[in-house]
mmCIF file of C-alpha atoms and ligand atoms in Angstrom:
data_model
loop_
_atom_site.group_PDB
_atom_site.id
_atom_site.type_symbol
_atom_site.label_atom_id
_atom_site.label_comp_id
_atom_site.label_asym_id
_atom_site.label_seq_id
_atom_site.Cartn_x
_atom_site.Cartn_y
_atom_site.Cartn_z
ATOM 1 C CA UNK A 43 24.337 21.563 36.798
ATOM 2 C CA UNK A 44 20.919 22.554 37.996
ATOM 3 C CA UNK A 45 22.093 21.724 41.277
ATOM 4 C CA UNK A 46 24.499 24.219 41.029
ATOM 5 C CA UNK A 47 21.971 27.606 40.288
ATOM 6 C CA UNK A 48 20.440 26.294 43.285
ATOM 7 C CA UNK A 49 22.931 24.706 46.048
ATOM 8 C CA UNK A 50 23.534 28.446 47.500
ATOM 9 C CA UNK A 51 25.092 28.287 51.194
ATOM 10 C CA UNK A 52 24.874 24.889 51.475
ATOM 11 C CA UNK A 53 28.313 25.090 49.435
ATOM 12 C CA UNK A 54 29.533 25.646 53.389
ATOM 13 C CA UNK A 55 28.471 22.345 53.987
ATOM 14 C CA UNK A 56 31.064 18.711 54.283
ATOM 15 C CA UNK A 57 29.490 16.994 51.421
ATOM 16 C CA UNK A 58 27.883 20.004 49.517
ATOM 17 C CA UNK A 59 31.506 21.878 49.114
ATOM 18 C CA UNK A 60 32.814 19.226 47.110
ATOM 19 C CA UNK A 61 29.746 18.552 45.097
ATOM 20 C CA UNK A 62 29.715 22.368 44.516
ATOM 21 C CA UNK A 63 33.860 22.147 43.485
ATOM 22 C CA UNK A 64 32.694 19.266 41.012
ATOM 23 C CA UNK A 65 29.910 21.363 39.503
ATOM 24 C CA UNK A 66 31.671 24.583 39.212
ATOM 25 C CA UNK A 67 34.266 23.060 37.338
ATOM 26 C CA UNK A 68 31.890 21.177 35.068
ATOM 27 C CA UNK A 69 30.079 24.757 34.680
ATOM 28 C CA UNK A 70 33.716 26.129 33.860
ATOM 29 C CA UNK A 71 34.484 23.528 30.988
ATOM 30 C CA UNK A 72 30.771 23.961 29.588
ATOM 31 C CA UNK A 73 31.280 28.166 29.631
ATOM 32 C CA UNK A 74 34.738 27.650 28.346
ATOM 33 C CA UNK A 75 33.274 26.011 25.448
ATOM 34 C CA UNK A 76 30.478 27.861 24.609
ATOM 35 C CA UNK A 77 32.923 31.256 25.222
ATOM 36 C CA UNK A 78 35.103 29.368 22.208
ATOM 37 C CA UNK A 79 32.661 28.714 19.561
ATOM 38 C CA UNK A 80 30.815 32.040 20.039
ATOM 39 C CA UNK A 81 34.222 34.082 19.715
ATOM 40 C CA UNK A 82 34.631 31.670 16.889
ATOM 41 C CA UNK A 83 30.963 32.169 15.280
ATOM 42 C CA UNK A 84 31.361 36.143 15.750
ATOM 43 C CA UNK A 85 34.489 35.837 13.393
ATOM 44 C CA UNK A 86 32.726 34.368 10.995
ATOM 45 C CA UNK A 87 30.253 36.466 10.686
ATOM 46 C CA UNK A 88 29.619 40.441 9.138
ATOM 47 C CA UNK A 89 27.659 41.838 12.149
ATOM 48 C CA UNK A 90 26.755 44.590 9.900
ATOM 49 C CA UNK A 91 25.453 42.488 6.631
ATOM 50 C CA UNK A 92 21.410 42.699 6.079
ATOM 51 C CA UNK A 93 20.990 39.191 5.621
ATOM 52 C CA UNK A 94 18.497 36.381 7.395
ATOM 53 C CA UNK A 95 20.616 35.399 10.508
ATOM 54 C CA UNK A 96 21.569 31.700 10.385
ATOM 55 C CA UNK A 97 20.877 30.755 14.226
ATOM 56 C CA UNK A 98 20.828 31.975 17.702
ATOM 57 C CA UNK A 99 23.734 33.383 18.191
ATOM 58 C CA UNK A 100 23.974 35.195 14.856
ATOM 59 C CA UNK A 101 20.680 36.767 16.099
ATOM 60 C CA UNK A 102 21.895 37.345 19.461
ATOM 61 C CA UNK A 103 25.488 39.234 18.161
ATOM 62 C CA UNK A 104 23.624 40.919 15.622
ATOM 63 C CA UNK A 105 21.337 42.554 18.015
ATOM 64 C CA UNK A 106 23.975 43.060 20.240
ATOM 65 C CA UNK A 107 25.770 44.785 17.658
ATOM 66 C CA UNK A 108 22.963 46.964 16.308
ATOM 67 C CA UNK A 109 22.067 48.475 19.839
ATOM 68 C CA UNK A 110 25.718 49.129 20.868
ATOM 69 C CA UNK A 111 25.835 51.271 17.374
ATOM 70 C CA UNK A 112 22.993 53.010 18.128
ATOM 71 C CA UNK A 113 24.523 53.947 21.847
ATOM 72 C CA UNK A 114 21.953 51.960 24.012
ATOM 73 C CA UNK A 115 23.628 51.349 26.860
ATOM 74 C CA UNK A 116 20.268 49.558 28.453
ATOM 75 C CA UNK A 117 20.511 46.207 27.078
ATOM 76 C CA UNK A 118 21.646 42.950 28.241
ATOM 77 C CA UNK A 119 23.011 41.990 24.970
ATOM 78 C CA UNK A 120 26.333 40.927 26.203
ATOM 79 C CA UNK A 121 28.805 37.352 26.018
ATOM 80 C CA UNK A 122 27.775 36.168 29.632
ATOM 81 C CA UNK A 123 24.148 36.819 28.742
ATOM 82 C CA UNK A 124 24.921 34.703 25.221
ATOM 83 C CA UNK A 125 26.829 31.938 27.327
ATOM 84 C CA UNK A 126 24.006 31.918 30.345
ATOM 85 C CA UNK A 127 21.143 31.509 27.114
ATOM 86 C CA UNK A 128 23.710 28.793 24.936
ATOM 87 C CA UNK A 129 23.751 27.107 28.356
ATOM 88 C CA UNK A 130 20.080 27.274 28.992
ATOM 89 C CA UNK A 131 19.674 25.583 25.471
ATOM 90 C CA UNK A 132 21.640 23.133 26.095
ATOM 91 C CA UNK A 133 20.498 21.923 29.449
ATOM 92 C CA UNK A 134 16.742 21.933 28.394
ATOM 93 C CA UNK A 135 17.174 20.276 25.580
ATOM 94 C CA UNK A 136 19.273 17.360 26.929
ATOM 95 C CA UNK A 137 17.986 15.403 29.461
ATOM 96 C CA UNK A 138 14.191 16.117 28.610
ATOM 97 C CA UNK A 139 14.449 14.307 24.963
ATOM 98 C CA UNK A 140 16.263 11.677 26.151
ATOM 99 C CA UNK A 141 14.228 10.842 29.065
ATOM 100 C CA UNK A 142 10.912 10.500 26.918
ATOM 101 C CA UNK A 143 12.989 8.466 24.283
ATOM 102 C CA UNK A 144 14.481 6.201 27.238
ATOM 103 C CA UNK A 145 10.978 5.970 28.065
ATOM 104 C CA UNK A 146 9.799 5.012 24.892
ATOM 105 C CA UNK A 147 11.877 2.474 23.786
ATOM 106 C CA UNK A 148 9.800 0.299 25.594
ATOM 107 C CA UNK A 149 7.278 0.886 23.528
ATOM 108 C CA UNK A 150 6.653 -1.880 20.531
ATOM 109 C CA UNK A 151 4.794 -1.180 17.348
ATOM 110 C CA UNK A 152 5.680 -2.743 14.153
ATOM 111 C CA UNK A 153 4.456 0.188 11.856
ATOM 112 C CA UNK A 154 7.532 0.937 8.955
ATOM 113 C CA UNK A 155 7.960 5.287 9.293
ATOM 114 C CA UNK A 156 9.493 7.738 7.492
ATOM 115 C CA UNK A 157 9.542 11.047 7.799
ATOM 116 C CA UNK A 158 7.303 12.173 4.897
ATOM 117 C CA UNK A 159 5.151 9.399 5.828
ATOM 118 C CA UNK A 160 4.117 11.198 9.447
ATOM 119 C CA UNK A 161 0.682 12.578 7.746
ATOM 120 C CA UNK A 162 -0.294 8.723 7.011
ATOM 121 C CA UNK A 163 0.907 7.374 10.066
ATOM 122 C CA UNK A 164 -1.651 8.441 12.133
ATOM 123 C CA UNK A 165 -1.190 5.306 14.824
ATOM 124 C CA UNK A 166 2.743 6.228 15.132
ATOM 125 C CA UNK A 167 1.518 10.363 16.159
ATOM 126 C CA UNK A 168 -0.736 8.694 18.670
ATOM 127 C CA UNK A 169 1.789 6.597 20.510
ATOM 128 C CA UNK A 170 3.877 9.603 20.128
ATOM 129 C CA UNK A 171 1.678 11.586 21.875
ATOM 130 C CA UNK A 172 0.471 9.226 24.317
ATOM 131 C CA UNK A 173 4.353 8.740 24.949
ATOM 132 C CA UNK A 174 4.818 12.326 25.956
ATOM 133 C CA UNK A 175 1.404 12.354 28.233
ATOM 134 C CA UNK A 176 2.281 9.047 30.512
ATOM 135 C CA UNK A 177 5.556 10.271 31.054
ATOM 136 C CA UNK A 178 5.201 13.765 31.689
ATOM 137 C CA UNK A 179 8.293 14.275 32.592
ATOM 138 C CA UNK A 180 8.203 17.957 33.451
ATOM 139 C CA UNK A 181 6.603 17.346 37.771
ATOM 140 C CA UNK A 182 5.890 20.863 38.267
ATOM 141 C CA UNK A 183 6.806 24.281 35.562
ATOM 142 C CA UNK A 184 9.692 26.778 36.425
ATOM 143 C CA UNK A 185 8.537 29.873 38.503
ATOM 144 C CA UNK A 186 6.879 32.569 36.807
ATOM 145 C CA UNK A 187 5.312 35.768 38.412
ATOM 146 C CA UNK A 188 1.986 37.450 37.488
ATOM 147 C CA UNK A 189 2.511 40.844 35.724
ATOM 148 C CA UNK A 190 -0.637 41.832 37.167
ATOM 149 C CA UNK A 191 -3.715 41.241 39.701
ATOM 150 C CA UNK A 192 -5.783 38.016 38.119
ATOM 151 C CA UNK A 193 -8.338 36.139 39.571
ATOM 152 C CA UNK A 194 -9.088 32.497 39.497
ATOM 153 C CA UNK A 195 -11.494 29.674 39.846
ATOM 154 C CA UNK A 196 -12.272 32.894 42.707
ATOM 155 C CA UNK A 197 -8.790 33.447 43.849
ATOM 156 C CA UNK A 198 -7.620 36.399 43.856
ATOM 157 C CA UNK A 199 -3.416 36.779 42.926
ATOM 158 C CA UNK A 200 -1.746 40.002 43.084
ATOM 159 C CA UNK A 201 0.688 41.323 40.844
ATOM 160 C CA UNK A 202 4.425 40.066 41.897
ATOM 161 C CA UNK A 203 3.375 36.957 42.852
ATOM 162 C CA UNK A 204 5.871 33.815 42.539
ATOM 163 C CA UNK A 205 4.242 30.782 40.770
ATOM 164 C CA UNK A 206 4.830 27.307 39.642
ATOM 165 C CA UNK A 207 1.973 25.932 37.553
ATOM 166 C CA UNK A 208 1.425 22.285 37.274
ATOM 167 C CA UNK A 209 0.768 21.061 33.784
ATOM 168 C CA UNK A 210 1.618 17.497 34.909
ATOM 169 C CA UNK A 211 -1.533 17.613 37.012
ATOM 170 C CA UNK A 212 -3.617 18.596 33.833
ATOM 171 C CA UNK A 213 -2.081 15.209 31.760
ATOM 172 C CA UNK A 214 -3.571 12.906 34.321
ATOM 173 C CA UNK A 215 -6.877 14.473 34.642
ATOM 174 C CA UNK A 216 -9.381 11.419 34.547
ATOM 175 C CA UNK A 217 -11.824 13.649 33.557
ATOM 176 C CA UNK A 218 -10.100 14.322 30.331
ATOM 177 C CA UNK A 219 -8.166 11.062 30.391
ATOM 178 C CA UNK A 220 -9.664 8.290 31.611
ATOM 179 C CA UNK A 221 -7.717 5.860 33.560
ATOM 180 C CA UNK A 222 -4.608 8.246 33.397
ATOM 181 C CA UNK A 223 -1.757 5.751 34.140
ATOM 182 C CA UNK A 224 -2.504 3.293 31.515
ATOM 183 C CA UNK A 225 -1.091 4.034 27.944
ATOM 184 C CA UNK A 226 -3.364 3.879 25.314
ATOM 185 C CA UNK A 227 -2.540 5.958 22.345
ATOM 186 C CA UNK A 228 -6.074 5.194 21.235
ATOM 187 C CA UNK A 229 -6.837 8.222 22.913
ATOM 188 C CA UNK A 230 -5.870 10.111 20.618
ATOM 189 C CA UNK A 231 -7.554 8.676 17.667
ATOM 190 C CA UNK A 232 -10.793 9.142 16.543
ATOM 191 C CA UNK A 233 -13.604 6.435 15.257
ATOM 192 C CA UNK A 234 -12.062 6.929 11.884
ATOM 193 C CA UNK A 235 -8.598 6.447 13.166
ATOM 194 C CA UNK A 236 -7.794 9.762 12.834
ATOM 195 C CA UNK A 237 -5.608 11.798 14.436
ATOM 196 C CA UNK A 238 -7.594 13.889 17.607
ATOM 197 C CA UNK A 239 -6.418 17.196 18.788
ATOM 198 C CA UNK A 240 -6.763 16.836 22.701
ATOM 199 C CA UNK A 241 -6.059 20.585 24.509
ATOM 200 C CA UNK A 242 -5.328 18.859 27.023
ATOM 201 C CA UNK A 243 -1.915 17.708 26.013
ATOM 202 C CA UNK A 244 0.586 19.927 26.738
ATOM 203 C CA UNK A 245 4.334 18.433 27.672
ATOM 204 C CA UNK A 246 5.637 21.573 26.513
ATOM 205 C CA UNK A 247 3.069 23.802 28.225
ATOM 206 C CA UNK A 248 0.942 26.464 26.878
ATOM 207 C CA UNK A 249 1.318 30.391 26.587
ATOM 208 C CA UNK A 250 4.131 32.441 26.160
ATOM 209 C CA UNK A 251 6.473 30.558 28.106
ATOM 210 C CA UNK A 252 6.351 27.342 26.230
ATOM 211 C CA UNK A 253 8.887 25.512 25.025
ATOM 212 C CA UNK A 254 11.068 27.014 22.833
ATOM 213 C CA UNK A 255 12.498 23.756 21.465
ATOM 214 C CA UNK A 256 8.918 22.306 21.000
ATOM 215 C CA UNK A 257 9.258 21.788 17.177
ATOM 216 C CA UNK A 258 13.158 20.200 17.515
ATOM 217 C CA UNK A 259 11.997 17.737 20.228
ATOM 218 C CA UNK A 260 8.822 16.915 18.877
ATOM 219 C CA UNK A 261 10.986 15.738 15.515
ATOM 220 C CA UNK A 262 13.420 13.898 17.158
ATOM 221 C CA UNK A 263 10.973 12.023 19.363
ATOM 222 C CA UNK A 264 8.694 11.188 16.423
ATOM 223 C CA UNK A 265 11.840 9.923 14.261
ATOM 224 C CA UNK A 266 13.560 8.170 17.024
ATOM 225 C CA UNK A 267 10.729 6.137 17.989
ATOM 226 C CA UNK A 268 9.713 5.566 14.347
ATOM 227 C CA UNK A 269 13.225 4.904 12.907
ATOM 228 C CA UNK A 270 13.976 2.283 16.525
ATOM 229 C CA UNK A 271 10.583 0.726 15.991
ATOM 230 C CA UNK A 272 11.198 -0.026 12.101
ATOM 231 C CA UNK A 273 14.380 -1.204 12.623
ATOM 232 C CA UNK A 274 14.249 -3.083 15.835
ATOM 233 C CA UNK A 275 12.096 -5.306 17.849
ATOM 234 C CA UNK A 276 11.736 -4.837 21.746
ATOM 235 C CA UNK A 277 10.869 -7.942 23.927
ATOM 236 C CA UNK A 278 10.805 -8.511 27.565
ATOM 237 C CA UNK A 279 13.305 -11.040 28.932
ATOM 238 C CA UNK A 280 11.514 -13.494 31.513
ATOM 239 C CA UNK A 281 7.893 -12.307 31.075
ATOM 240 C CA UNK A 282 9.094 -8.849 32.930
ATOM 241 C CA UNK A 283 7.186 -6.352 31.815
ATOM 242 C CA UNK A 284 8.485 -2.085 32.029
ATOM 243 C CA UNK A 285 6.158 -0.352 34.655
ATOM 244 C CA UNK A 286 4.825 3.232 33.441
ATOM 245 C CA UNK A 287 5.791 4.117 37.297
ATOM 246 C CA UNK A 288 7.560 7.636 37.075
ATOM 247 C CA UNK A 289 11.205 8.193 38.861
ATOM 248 C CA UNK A 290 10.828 11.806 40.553
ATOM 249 C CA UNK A 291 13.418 14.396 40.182
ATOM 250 C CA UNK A 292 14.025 17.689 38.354
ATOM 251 C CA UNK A 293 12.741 16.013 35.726
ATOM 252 C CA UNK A 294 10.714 12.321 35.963
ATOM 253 C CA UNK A 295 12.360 9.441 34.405
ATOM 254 C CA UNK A 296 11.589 5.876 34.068
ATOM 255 C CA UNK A 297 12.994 3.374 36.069
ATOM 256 C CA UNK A 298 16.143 1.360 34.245
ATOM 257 C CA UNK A 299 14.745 -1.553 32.100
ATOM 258 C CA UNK A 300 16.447 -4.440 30.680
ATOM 259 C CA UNK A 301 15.064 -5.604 27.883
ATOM 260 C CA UNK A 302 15.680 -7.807 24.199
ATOM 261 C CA UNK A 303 16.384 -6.221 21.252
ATOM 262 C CA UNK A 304 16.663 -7.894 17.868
ATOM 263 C CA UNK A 305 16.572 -6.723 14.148
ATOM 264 C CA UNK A 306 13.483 -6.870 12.684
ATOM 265 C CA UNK A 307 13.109 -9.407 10.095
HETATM 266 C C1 HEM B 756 10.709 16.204 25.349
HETATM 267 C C2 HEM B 756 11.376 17.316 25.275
HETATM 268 C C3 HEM B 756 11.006 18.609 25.979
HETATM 269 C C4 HEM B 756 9.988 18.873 26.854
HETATM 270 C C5 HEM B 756 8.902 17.940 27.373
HETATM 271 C C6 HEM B 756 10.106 20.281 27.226
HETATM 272 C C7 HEM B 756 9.239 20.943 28.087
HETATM 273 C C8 HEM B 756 9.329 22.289 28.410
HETATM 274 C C9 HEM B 756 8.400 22.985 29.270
HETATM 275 C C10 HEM B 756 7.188 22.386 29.933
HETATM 276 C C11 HEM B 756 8.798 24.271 29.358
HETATM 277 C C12 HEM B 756 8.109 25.416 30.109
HETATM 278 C C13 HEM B 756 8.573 25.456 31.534
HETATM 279 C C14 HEM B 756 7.914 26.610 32.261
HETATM 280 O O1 HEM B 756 8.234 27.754 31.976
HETATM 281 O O2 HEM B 756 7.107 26.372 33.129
HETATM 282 C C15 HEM B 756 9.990 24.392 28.567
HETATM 283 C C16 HEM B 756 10.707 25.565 28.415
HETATM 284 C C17 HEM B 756 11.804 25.685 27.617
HETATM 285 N N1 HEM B 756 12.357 24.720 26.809
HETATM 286 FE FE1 HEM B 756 11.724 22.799 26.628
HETATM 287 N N2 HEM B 756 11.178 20.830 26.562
HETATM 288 C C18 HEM B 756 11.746 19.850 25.779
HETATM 289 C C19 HEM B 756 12.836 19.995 24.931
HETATM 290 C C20 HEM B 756 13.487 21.192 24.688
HETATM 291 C C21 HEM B 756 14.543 21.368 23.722
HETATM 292 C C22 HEM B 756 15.073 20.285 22.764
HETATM 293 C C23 HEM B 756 14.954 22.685 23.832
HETATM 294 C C24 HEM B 756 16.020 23.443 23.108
HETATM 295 C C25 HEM B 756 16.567 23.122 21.978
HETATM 296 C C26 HEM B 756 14.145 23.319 24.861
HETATM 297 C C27 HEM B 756 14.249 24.635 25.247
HETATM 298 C C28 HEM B 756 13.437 25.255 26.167
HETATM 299 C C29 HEM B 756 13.595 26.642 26.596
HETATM 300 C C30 HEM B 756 14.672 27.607 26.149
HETATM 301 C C31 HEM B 756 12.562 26.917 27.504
HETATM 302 C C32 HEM B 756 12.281 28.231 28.242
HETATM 303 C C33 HEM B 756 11.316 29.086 27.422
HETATM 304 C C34 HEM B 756 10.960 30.380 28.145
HETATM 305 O O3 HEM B 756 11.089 30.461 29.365
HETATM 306 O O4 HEM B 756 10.539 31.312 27.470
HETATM 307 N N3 HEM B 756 13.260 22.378 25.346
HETATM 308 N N4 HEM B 756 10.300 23.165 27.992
#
């Protein structure tokens, strides 16, 4: 679907016009959907009631709702906005988790996790962590544009300008962490074997672009690996061992893996 926002022309092309024909359709069914549950949400709801929306799109029709009362007719508060941002959500949120957790289901340790427990379990943050730095899945940000003129490390940027900042570069610094490609969550543990706040690490980026789904995907990393790691044992199958070797595209993946899996006794 990515493809699609960016394939253009090229739709002109032998091979690209039926890729593009798959993908619109795909985009159709996914639009189609979200088009259903909103018109199905908004009947649900009072759009004029003064309570705590629910979600997103509560928010979103509220909003949408207060500003066409009011007669502002400058606002993008409309359904193909809602259905472009429902969309958004959806693709950022799906193949990013699930490439770390592919990722880190490699990834043995023996510790017994639950939820509550994540204050005590300092060891389990730190492969977490160290997880989300090796396979930095994100190779280079979205484009931005500075709002105005800024000067760096002695470069001068103008206002307007397009760019694409590169947090993966800053997660295998050597400076910061040593010996980049190898995992060690130990990194992120102090002598006392507590947990270390390293400003360094940032899979979901820093300022006021970040991540919106930072919280959700930080919980469901740290409670898949946990809850897969109490319940399961990993092993390799003829001494074959998973590389930390990073499969480029939109986003980085790992490469496929076979491996044992057995209940833990
Ligand atoms: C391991 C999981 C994830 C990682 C590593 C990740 C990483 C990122 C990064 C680095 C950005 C900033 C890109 C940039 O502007 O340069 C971003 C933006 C965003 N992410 Fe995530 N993400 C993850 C999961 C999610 C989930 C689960 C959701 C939604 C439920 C989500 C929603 C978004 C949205 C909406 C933005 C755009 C924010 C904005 O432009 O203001 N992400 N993500």
């Amino acid at each position: 679907m990515l493809m699609w926002k960016h394939i253009g022309w090229m739709k002109n092309l032998p091979y690209f016009s039926s890729l593009a024909k798959q993908i619109e359709e795909n985009r159709d069914i996914l639009y189609t959907y979200f088009d259903e549950h909103i018109n199905q949400h908004k009947a649900e709801i009072d759009l004029d009631a003064d309570n705590e929306p629910k979600d997103y799109v509560e928010a979103f029709l509220k909003e949408q709702h207060r500003r066409e009362r009011s007669g502002d007719e400058a606002h993008y508060f409309n359904q193909t906005q809602l259905i472009n941002m429902c969309f958004d959500l959806w693709l950022a949120g799906q193949e990013t988790t699930s490439l770390t957790i592919e990722l880190d289901e490699m990834i043995g340790s023996d510790r017994m996790v639950e939820e509550n427990d994540k204050n005590l379990l300092k060891y389990t943050c730190a492969v977490v962590n160290e997880a989300q730095r090796v396979a930095n899945i994100i190779s280079h940000n979205l484009l931005h544009k500075t709002s105005k003129d800024v000067v760096i490390d002695g470069h001068f940027i103008p206002k307007g300008t397009s760019i694409v900042p590169q947090m993966s570069v800053v997660m295998y610094d050597d400076e910061v962490f040593p010996e980049p490609e190898k995992f060690k969550p130990e990194r992120f543990l102090d002598e006392a074997g507590n947990l270390k706040k390293v400003d360094e690490l940032i899979p979901f980026s820093v300022g006021k672009r970040q991540c919106l789904g930072e919280g959700l995907a930080k919980m469901e990393i740290y409670l898949l690996i946990a809850n897969l790691c109490n319940q399961f044992e990993f092993y390799s199958i003829n001494g074959k061992e998973p590389t930390t070797k990073r499969r480029c595209g939109q986003t980085v993946g790992p490469y496929p893996f076979v491996c044992g899996i057995r209940m833990r006794k």
